[in-house]
Coordinates of C-alpha atoms in Angstrom, one line a residue:
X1 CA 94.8 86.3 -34.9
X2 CA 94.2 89.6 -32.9
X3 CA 95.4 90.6 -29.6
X4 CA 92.2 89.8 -28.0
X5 CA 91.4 86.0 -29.7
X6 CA 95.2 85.3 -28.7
X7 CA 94.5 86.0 -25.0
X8 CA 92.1 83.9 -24.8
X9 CA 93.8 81.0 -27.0
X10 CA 96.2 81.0 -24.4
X11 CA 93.7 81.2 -21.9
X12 CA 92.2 78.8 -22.7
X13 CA 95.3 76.5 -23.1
X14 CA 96.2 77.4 -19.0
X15 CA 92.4 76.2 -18.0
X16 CA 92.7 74.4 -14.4
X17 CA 89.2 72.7 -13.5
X18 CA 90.9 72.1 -10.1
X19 CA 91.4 75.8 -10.2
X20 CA 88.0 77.1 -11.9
X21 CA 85.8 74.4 -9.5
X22 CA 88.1 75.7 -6.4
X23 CA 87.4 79.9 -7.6
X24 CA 84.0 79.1 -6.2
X25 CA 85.2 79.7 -2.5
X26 CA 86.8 83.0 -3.0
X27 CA 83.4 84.7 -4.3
X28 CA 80.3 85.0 -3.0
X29 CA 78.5 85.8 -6.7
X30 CA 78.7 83.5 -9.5
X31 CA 81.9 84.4 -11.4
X32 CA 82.7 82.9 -15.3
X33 CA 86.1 81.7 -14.8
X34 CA 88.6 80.1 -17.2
X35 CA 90.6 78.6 -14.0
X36 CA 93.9 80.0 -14.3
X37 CA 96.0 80.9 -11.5
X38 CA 96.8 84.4 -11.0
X39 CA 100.6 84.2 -11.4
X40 CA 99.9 83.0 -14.9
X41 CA 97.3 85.5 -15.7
X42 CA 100.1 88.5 -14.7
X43 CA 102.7 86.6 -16.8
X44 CA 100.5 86.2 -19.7
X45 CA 99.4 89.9 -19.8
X46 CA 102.9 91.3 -19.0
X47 CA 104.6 89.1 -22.5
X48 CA 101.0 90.7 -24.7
X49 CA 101.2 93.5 -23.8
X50 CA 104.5 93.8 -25.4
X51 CA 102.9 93.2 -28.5
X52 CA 100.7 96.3 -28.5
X53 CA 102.6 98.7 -25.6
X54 CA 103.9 101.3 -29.1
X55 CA 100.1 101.4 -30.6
X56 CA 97.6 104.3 -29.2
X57 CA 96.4 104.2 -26.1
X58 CA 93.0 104.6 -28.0
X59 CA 93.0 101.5 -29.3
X60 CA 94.7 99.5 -26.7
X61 CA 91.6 100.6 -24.0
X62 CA 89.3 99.4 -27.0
X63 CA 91.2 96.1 -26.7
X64 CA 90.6 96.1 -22.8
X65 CA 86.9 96.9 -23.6
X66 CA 86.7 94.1 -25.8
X67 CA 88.0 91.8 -22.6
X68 CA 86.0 93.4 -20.1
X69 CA 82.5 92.5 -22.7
X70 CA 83.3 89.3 -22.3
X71 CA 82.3 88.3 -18.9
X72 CA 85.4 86.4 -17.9
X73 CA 87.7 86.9 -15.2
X74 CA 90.5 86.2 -16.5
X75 CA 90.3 88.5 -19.2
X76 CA 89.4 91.6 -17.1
X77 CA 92.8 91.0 -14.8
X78 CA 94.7 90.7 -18.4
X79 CA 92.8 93.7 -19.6
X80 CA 93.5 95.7 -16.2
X81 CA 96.7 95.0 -16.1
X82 CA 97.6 96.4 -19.4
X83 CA 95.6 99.2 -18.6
X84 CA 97.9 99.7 -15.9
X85 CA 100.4 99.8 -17.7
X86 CA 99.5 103.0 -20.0
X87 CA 99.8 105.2 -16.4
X88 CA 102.1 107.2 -18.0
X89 CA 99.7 107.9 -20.7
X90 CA 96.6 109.0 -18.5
X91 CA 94.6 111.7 -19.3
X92 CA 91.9 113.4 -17.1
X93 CA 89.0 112.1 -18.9
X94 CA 90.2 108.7 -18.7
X95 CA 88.0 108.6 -15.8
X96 CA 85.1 108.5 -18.2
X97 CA 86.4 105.2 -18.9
X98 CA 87.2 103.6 -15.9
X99 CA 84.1 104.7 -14.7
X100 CA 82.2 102.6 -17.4
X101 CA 84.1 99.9 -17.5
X102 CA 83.6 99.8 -13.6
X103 CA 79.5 100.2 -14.0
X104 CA 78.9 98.1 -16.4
X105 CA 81.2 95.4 -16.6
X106 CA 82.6 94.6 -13.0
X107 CA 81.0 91.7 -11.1
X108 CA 83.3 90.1 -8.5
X109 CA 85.2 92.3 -5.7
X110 CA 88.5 90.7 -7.8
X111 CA 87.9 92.8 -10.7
X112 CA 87.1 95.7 -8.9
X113 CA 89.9 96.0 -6.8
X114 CA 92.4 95.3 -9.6
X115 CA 90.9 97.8 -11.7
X116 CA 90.7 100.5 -9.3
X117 CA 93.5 99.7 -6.6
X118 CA 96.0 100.5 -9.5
X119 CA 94.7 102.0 -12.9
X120 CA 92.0 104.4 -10.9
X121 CA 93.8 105.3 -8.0
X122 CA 97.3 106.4 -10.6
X123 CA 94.9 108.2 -12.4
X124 CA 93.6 110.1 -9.4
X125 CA 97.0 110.8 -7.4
X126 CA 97.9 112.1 -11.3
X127 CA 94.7 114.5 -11.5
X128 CA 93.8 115.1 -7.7
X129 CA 90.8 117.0 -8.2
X130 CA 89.1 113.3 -9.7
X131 CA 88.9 112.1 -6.2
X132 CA 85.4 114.2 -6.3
X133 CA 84.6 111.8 -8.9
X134 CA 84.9 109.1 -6.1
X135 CA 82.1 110.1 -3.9
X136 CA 79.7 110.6 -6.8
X137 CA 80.5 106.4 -6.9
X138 CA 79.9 106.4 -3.5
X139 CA 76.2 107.1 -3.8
X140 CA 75.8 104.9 -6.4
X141 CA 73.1 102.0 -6.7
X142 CA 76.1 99.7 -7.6
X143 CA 77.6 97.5 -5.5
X144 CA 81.2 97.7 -7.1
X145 CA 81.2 101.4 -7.9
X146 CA 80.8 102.1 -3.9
X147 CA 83.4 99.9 -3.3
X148 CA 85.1 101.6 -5.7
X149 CA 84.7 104.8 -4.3
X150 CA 86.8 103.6 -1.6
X151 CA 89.2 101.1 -2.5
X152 CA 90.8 103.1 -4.8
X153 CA 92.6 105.2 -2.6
X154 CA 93.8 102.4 -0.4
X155 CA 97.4 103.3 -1.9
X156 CA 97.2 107.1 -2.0
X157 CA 96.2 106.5 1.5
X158 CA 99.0 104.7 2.5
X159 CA 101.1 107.2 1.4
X160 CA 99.4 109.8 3.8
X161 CA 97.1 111.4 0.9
X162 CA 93.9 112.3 0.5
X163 CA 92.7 111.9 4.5
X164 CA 89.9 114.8 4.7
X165 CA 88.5 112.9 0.9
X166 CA 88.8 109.6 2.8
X167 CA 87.3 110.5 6.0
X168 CA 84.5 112.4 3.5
X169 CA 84.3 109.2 1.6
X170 CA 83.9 106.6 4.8
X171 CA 81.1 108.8 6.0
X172 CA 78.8 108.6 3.0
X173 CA 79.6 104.9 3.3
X174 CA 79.3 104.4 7.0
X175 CA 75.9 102.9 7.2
X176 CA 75.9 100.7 3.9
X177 CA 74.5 97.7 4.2
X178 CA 76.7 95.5 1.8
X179 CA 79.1 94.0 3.4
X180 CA 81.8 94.1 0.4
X181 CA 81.4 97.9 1.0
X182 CA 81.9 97.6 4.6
X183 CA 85.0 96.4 3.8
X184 CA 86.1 98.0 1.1
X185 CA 85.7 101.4 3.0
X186 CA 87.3 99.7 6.4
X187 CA 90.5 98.9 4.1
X188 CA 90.5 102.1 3.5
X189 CA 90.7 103.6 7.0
X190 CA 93.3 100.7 8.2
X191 CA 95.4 102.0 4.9
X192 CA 95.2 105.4 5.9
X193 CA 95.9 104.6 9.7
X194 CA 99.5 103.3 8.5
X195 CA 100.5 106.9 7.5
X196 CA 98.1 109.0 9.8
X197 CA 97.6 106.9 12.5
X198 CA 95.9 109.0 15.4
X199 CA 94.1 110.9 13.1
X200 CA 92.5 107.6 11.6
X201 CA 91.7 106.1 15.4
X202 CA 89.6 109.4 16.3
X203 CA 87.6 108.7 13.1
X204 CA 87.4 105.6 13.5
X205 CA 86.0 105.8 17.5
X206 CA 84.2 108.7 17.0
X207 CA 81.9 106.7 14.7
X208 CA 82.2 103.3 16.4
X209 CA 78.7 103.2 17.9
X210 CA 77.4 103.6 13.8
X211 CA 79.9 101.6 12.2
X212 CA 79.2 98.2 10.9
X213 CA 81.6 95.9 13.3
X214 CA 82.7 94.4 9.8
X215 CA 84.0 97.8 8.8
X216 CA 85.2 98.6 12.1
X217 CA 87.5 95.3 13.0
X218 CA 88.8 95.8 9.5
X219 CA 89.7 99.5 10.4
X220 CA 91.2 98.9 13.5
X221 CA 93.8 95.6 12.0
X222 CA 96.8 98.2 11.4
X223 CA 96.5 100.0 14.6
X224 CA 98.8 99.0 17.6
X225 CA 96.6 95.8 19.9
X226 CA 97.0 98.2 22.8
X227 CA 94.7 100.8 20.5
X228 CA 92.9 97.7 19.3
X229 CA 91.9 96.8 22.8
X230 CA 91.1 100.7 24.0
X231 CA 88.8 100.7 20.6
X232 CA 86.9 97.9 21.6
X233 CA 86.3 99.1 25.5
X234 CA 85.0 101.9 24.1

C-alpha cells in the first residue's frame, strides 16, 4: 500500500458522521469531507510523514499533489502539513507549486489558510522578494488566491515584517467584494497592528470611509478599545 492509499485507509477508519454532517456549519461552500476532527488529522499526518520525511522533496510534493486531486479536506490538511514540514528544504521556485496547488485545488477558506498561513508564508520570509508574487494573487479572478495574497503574511506580519507589502497588498484588495477576502486582508492588518501598531491604525482610518466594515472591525480587533472606539467616531 502507498503512502497516499494508507492515508486515506486510515482516514477512512477516523470517519465521524457527527463530525462530517456538523463540518456543514463551518463553510459556506460545499466541502467533501471524511469527518475527522482536526486533532486527529495533525496526528495522523505528523506519524506518515515519518514514513517518507528521508525520500526527495520531489516526490513527497508529488504525494501532496496526489492528496490535493482528490477533493477531500482531510487530505489537503495531511498533504499541507507535510508540506510544512520540508520548510527547511524550500527552494525559490517552490512557489510555482504552491501557487498551483492553491489555483486549482483549494475550495474552502480551511485549505487555504493552512496551505498558505505556514508552507507559503516560510517560503516567502525565506525568499523575500516572492512577496511580489503575492499581489499578482491579489488580482486574481480566484477567490482563494486573493485571500491568499493576504493571509499568508499574517505571521510575517506579526513579527513586524513586510508592512509597506502589506499596506500595498490591502489596497489592491480594499474594495473586494467577497467577503472571505474582506477578511482575509482585515486579518492581515489586525496581525500587523500587534507589531506596528500606530502605523497599522493610520492605514486603517485613512481608508475607513472605503473599507468594507467586515474588513474594517476585523482590523481594528487587536487595537486598544480606546483606539477601537476613536476608529469608529471617525
Amino acid at each position: 500500500m502507498g503512502i497516499t492509499e494508507e492515508v486515506r485507509a486510515e482516514l477512512e477508519k477516523l470517519s465521524d458522521k457527527k463530525i462530517k454532517d456538523g463540518s456543514r456549519h463551518y463553510f459556506k461552500e460545499p466541502v467533501d469531507t471524511y469527518g475527522v476532527k482536526m486533532t486527529q488529522v495533525g496526528e495522523l499526518g505528523k506519524r506518515l510523514f515519518k514514513k517518507i520525511e528521508d525520500e526527495p522533496k520531489q516526490k513527497i510534493f508529488e504525494q501532496c499533489e496526489t492528496l490535493w486531486k482528490s477533493g477531500k479536506f482531510e487530505e489537503s490538511i495531511v498533504a499541507c502539513l507535510w508540506t510544512e514540514q520540508l520548510a527547511d528544504r524550500y527552494e525559490k521556485n517552490d512557489m510555482d507549486v504552491f501557487e498551483r496547488w492553491l489555483g486549482s485545488y483549494v475550495s474552502n477558506w480551511a485549505s487555504c489558510d493552512t496551505l498558505c498561513n505556514h508552507s507559503v508564508a516560510m517560503l516567502v520570509e525565506k525568499y523575500p522578494e516572492l512577496v511580489d508574487t503575492l499581489k499578482i494573487w491579489a488580482v486574481a479572478d480566484n477567490r482563494w488566491m486573493r485571500r491568499g495574497a493576504a493571509v499568508t503574511l499574517i505571521l510575517p506580519a506579526r513579527k513586524g515584517l513586510f508592512l509597506s507589502d502589506i499596506f500595498e497588498i490591502a489596497g489592491i484588495l480594499l474594495s473586494d467584494k467577497d467577503d472571505l477576502v474582506q477578511k482575509g486582508y482585515g486579518w492581515m492588518l489586525k496581525a500587523a497592528s500587534e507589531a506596528r501598531q500606530q502605523e497599522v491604525y493610520n492605514y486603517i482610518v485613512s481608508k475607513r470611509d472605503i473599507m468594507p466594515r467586515t474588513a474594517y472591525r476585523y482590523a481594528l480587533e487587536k487595537m486598544p478599545e480606546n483606539m477601537r472606539r476613536e476608529a469608529m467616531r471617525k
